[in-house]
Coordinates of C-alpha atoms in Angstrom, one line a residue:
X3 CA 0.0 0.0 0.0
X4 CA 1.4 3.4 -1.2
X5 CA 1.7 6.1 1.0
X6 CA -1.6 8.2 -0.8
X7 CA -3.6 5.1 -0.6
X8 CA -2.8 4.4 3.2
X9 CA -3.5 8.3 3.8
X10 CA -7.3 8.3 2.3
X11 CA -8.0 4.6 4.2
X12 CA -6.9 6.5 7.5
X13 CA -8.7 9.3 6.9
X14 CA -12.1 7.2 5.5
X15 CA -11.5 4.9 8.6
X16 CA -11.6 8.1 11.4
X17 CA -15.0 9.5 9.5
X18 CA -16.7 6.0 9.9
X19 CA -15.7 5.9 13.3
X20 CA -17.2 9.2 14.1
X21 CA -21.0 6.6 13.2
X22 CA -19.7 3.8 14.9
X23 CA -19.1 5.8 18.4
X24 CA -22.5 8.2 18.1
X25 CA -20.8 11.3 17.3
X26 CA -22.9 14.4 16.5
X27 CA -23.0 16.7 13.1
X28 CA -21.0 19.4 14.5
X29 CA -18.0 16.7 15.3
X30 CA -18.4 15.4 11.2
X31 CA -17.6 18.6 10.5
X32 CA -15.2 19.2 12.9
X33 CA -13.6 16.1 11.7
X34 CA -14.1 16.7 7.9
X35 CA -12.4 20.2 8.5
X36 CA -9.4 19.2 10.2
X37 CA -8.2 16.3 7.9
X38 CA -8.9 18.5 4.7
X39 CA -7.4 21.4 6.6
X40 CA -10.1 23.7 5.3
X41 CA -13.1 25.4 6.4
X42 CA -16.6 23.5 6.3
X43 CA -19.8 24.7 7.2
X44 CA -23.1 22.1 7.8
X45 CA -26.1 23.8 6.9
X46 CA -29.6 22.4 7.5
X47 CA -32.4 22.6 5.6
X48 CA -34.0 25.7 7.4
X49 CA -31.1 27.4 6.5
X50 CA -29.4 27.9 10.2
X51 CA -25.7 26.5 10.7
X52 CA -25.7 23.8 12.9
X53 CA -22.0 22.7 12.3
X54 CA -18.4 24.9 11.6
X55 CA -15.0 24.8 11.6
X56 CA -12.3 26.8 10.9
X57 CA -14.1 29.8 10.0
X58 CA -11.9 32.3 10.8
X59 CA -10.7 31.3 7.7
X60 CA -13.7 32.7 5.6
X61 CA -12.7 35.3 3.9
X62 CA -16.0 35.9 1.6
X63 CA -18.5 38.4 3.2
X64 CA -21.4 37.7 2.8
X65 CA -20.9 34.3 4.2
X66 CA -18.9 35.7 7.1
X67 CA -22.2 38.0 8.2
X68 CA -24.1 34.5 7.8
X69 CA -21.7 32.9 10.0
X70 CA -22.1 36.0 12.8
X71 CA -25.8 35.1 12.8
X72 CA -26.0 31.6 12.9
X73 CA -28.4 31.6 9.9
X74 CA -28.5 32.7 5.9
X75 CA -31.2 34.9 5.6
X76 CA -33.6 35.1 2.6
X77 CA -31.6 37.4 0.2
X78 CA -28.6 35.1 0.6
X79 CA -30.6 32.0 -0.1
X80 CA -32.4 32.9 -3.0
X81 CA -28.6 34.7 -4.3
X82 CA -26.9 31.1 -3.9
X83 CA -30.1 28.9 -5.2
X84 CA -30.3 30.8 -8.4
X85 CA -26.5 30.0 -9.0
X86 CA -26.5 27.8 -12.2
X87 CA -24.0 25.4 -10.8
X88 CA -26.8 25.0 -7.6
X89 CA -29.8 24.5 -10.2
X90 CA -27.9 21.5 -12.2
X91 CA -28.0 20.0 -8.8
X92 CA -30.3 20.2 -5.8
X93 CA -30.8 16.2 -5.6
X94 CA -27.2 14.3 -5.3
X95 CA -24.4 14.0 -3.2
X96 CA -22.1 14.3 -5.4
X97 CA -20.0 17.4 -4.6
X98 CA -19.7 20.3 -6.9
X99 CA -17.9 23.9 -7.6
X100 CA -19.6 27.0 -6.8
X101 CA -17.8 30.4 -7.3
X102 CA -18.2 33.5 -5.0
X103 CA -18.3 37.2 -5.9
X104 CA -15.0 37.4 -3.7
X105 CA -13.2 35.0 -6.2
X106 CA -12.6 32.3 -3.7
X107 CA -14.7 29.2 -4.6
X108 CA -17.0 26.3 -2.0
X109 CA -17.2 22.6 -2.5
X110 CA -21.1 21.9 -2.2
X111 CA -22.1 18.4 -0.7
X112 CA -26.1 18.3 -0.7
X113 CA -27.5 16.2 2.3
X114 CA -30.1 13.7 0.6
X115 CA -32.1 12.3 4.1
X116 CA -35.1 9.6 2.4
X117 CA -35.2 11.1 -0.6
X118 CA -35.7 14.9 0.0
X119 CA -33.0 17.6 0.3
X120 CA -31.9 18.3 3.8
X121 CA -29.1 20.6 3.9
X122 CA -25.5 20.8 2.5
X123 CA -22.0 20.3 3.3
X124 CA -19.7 23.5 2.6
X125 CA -15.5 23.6 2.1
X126 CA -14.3 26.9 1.5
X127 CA -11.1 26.8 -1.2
X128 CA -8.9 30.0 -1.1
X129 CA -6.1 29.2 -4.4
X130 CA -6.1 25.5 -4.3
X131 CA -7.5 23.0 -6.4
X132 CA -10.0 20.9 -6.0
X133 CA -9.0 17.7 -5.8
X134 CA -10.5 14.2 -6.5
X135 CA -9.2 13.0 -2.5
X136 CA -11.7 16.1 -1.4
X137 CA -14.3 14.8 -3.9
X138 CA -14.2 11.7 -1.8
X139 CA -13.5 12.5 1.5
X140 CA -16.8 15.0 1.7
X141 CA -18.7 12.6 0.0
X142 CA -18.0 10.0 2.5
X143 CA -18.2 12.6 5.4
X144 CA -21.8 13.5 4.1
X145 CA -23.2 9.7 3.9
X146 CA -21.9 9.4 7.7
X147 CA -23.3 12.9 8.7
X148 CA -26.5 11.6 6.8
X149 CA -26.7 8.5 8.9
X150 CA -26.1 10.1 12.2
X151 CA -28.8 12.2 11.6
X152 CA -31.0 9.7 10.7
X153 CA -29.5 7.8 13.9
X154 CA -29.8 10.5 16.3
X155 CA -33.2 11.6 17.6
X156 CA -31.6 15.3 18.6
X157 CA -31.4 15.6 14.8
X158 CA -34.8 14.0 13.9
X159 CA -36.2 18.1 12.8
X160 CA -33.6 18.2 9.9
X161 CA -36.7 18.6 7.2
X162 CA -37.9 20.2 3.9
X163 CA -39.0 23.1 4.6
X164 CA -37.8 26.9 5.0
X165 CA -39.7 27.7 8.3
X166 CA -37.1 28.3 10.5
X167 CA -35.3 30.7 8.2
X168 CA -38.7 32.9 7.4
X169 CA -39.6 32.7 11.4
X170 CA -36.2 34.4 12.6
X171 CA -36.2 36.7 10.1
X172 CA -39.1 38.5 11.0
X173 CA -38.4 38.3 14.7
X174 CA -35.2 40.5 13.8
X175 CA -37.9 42.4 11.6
X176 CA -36.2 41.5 8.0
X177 CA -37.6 40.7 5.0
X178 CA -41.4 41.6 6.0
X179 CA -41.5 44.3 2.8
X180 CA -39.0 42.4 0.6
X181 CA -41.0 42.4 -2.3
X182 CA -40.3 38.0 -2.7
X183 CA -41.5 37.7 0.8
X184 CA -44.7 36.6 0.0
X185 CA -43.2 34.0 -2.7
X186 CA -41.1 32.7 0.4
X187 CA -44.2 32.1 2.4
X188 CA -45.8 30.4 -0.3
X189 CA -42.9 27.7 -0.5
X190 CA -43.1 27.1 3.0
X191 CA -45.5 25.4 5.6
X192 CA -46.7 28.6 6.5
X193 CA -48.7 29.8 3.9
X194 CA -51.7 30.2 6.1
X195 CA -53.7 33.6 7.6
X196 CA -56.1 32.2 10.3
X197 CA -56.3 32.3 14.0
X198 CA -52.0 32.6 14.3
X199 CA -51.1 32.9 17.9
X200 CA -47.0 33.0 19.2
X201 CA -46.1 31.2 22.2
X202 CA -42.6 32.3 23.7
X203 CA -40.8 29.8 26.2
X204 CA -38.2 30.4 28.5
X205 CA -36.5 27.8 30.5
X206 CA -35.8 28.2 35.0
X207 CA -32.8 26.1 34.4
X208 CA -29.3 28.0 33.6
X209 CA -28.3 26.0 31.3
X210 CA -31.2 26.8 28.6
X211 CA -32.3 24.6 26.1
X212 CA -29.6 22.0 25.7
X213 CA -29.5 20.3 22.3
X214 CA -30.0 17.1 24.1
X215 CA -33.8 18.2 25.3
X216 CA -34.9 20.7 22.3
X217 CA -36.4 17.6 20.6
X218 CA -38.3 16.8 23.6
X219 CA -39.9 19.5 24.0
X220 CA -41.1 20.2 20.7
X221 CA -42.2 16.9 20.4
X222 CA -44.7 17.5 23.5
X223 CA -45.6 21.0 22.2
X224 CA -46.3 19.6 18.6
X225 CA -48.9 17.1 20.6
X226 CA -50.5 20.0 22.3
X227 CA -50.6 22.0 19.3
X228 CA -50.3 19.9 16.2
X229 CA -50.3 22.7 13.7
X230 CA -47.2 24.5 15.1
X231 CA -43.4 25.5 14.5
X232 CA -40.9 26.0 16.7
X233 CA -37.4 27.8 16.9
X234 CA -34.7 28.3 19.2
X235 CA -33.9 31.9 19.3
X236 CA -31.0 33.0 22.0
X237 CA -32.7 31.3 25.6
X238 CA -36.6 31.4 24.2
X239 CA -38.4 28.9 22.2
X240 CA -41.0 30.9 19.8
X241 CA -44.0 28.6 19.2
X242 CA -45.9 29.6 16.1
X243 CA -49.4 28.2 16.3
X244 CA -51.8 28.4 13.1
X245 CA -55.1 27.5 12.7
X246 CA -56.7 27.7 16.0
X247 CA -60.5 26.8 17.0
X248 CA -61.7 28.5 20.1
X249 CA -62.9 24.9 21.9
X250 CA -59.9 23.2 21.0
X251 CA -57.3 25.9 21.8
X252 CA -58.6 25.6 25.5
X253 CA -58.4 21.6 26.0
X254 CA -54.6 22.7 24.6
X255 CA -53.9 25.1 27.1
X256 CA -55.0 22.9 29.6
X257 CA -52.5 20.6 27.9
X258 CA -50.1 23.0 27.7
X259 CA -49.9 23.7 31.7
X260 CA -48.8 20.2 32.3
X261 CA -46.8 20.6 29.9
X262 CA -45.2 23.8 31.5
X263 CA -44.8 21.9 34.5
X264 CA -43.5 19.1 33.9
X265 CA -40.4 21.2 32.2
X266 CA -40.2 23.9 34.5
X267 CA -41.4 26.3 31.9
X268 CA -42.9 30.3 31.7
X269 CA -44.9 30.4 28.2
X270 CA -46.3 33.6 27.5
X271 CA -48.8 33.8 24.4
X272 CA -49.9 36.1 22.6
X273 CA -53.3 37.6 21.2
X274 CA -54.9 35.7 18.3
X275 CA -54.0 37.3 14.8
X276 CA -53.9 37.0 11.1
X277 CA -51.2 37.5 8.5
X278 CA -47.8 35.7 9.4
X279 CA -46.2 39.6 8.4
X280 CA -47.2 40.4 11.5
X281 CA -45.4 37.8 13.4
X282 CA -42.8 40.5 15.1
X283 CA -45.5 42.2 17.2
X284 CA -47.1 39.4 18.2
X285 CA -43.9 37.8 19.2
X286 CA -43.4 41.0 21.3
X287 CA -46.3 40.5 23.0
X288 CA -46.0 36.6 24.3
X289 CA -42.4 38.1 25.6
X290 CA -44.1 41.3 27.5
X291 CA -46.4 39.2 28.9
X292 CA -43.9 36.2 30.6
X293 CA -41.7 39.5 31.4
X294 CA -44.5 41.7 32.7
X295 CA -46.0 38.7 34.7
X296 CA -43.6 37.0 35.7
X297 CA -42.6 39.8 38.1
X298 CA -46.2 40.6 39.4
X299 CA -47.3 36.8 39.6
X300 CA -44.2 35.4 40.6
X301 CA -45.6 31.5 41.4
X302 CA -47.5 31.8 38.1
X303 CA -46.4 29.6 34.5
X304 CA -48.4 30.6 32.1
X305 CA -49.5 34.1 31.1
X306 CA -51.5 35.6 28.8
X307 CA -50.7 38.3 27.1
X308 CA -54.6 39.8 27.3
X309 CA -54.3 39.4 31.1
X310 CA -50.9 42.2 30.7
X311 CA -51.9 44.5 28.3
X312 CA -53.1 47.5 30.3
X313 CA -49.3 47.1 31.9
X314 CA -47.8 47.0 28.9
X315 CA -49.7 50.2 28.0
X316 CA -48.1 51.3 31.6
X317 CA -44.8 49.9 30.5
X318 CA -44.9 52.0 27.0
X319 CA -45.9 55.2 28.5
X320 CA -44.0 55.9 31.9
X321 CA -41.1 58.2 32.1
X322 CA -38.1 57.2 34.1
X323 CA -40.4 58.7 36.9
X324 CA -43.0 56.1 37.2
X325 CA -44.2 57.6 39.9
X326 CA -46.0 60.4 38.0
X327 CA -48.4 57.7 37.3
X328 CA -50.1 57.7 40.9
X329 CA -51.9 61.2 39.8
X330 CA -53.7 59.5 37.9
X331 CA -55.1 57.0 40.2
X332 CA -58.5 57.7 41.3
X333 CA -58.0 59.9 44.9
X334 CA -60.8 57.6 47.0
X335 CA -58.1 54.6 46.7
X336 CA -55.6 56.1 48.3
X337 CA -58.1 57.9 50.9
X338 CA -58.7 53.7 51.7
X339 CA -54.6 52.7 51.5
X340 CA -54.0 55.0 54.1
X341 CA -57.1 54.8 56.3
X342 CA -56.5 50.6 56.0
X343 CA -52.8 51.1 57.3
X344 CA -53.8 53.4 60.1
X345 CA -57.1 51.0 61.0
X346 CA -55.9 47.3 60.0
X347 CA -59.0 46.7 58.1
X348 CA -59.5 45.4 54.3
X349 CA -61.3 48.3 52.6
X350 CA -58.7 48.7 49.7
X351 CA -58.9 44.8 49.3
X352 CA -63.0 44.1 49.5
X353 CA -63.0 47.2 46.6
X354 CA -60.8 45.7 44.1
X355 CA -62.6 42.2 44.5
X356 CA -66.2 44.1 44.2
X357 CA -64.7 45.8 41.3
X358 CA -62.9 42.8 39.2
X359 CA -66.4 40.6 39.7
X360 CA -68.0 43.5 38.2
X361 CA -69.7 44.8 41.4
X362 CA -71.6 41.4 41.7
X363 CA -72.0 41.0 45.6
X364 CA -72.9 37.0 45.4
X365 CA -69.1 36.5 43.5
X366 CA -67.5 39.3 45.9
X367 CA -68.3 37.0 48.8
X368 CA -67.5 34.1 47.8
X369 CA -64.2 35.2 46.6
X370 CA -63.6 37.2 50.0
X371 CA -65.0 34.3 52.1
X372 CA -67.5 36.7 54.0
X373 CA -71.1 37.4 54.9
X374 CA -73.3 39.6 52.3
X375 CA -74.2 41.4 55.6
X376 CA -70.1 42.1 56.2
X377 CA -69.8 43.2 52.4
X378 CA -72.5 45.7 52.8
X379 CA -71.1 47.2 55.7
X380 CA -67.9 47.6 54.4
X381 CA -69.2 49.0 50.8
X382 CA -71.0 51.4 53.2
X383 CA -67.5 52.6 55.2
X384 CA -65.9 52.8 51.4
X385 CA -68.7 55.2 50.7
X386 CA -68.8 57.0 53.5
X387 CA -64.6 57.8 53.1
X388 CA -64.3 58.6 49.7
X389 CA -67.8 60.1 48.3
X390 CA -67.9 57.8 45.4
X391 CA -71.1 56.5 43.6
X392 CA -70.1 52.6 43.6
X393 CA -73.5 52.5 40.9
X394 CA -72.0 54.7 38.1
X395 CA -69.9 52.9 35.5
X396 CA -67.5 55.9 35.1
X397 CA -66.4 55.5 38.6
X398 CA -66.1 51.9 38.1
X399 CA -64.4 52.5 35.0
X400 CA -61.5 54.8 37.0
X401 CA -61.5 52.3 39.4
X402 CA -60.4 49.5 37.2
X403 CA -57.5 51.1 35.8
X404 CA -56.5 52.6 38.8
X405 CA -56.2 49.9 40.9
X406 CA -54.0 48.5 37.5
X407 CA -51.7 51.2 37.6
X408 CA -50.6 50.7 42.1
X409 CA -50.3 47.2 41.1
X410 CA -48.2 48.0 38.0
X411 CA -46.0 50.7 40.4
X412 CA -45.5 48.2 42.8
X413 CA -43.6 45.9 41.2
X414 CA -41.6 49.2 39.6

């Protein structure tokens, strides 16, 4: 055996032990990269890049800006899909030559997983040639990448489809008026405009969202909410749902809180919507509403972004001074705060309750745990200390917000 022949069997021999001992994409990669000694990028079919090496190496831009994100966005795509070279072959293995606008040239590997494209393999050439030992040697590294993915249930979300990619772009807000946005939706699974809702995740534990338990809990999530699509983005996972009914998105909620606890989870979600364009603001609200709750409602898992807004309209419009807000809290409730510290008793309290069951005394009581006889007293001592008309709905509507805005300043 000549020296060139025993080199390639040592190197084909390290890249099949990498599926022999359960090693993971980014270590192919790692692998690929260091016996080629060039830079090799894995990306997946949603277009994020789940595997690199080497890449300080990269000298070509625009792939350096995709490598600082994590993901190709859109325009990049659709520039490196209409290369001719990439049109003559989205369906094999085989590697092939693609020049850049910065002269320096990639080795393309496409990922084939049962039949459907799943992502490629990338080497980055500065001035050498392409030779046939690095036709080989990615081709060999991509059937072993292919059959740890296909071993490995971590990787079992490496599908057709462009969902990821069009999801974080409009989180960062890109894209949205590109005038081939709409073309993008249409190729992808989320070419719908009903009942859309975005759930955000965030994790107790510090170490958020390991690789190892991502699958799990989209899995669960994808049996609470079949027609859904997650993404990792930074320490949330942002839960797309589409195609809600009313009756059946409350048996998932339901779902959904065992869910929450069971994984230690906040979920925030937002209001219902149409139109995936407006994705962003939506995704702004499930994240108000785990941030805004989770400091008013500590011991609470699951908010609703309806159940925060009025503090997010607080949130919005204070001044570094929040405390400008208390002029415009209605004067009778702090008349009871101070006449409850001074006294011991419940005024402030009873109030609130009468006024969040909508002045029905049966509810009040049972929600205070009192006599109708006791409530009617005490609405009587509330009367009697602030002058209001409990009857009118304008001083029920001041109430309301009022008793919003000291709890909204006291978590400030």
């Amino acid at each position: 055996m000549d020296s060139q022949t025993e080199l390639r069997y040592r190197q084909s021999n390290r890249l099949l032990r990498l599926l022999l001992d359960n090693h993971t994409v980014e270590e192919v990669v790692e692998t690929i990269s260091y016996l080629m000694e060039k830079p090799v990028l894995f990306i997946d079919i949603n277009f994020s890049i789940r595997g690199m090496s080497r890449t300080d190496e990269i000298t070509d831009p625009s792939w350096n800006f995709a490598i600082s994100k994590g993901f190709c966005s859109h325009e990049f795509i659709f520039e490196i899909v209409n290369i001719e070279e990439v049109k003559r072959f989205p369906k094999e293995r085989t590697p092939y030559v693609v020049g850049l606008e910065s002269d320096s040239k990639v080795l393309v590997s496409p990922v084939i997983i049962r039949g459907k494209y799943a992502g490629a393999m990338v080497m980055f050439f500065e001035n050498s040639e392409v030779t046939n030992q690095h036709l080989e040697l990615l081709l060999l590294a991509n059937e072993v990448l292919t059959e740890i993915i296909l071993k490995i249930p971590m990787y079992k979300y490496i599908r057709g489809n462009m969902n990821e990619g069009i999801l974080m772009d409009l989180i960062e807000g890109r894209d949205k008026e590109n005038a081939d946005f709409k073309s993008w939706v249409l190729e992808s699974e989320l070419n719908t405009s009903n009942n859309l809702c975005v759930l955000v995740s965030e994790q107790d534990d510090d170490n958020l969202y390991q690789e190892v338990i991502k699958d799990s809990l989209r899995d669960d999530l994808y049996h609470v909410f079949p027609k859904s699509h997650a993404i990792f983005y930074g320490n949330q996972m942002v839960v797309l749902c589409t195609d809600l009914e009313k009756e059946k998105t409350d048996k998932g909620i339901n779902r959904l809180k065992n869910f929450i606890e069971k994984h230690a989870l906040r979920i925030g979600m937002s209001d219902f919507f149409q139109g995936i364009e407006n994705f962003q603001n939506y995704y702004f609200q499930a994240g108000a509403a785990i941030r805004i709750g989770a400091t008013i409602h500590e011991q609470k898992r699951f908010f609703y972004y309806g159940d925060y807004k009025f503090f997010h309209l607080l949130e919005k419009v204070t001044s570094d001074d929040g405390n400008k807000l208390r002029d415009f809290v209605q004067s009778g409730l702090l008349t009871l705060e101070k006449y409850d510290r001074q006294h011991q008793s419940e005024l402030f309290y009873t109030l609130n309750m009468l006024i969040e069951k909508g002045c029905n005394y049966k509810e009040t009581c049972e929600a205070l745990h009192i006599h109708r006889n006791t409530l009617s007293y005490r609405i009587d001592r509330i009367k009697a200390l602030t002058q209001l008309d409990l009857t009118a709905p304008k001083v029920q509507f001041d109430l309301a917000y009022s008793f919003r805005i000291l709890e909204f300043l006291k978590y400030q």
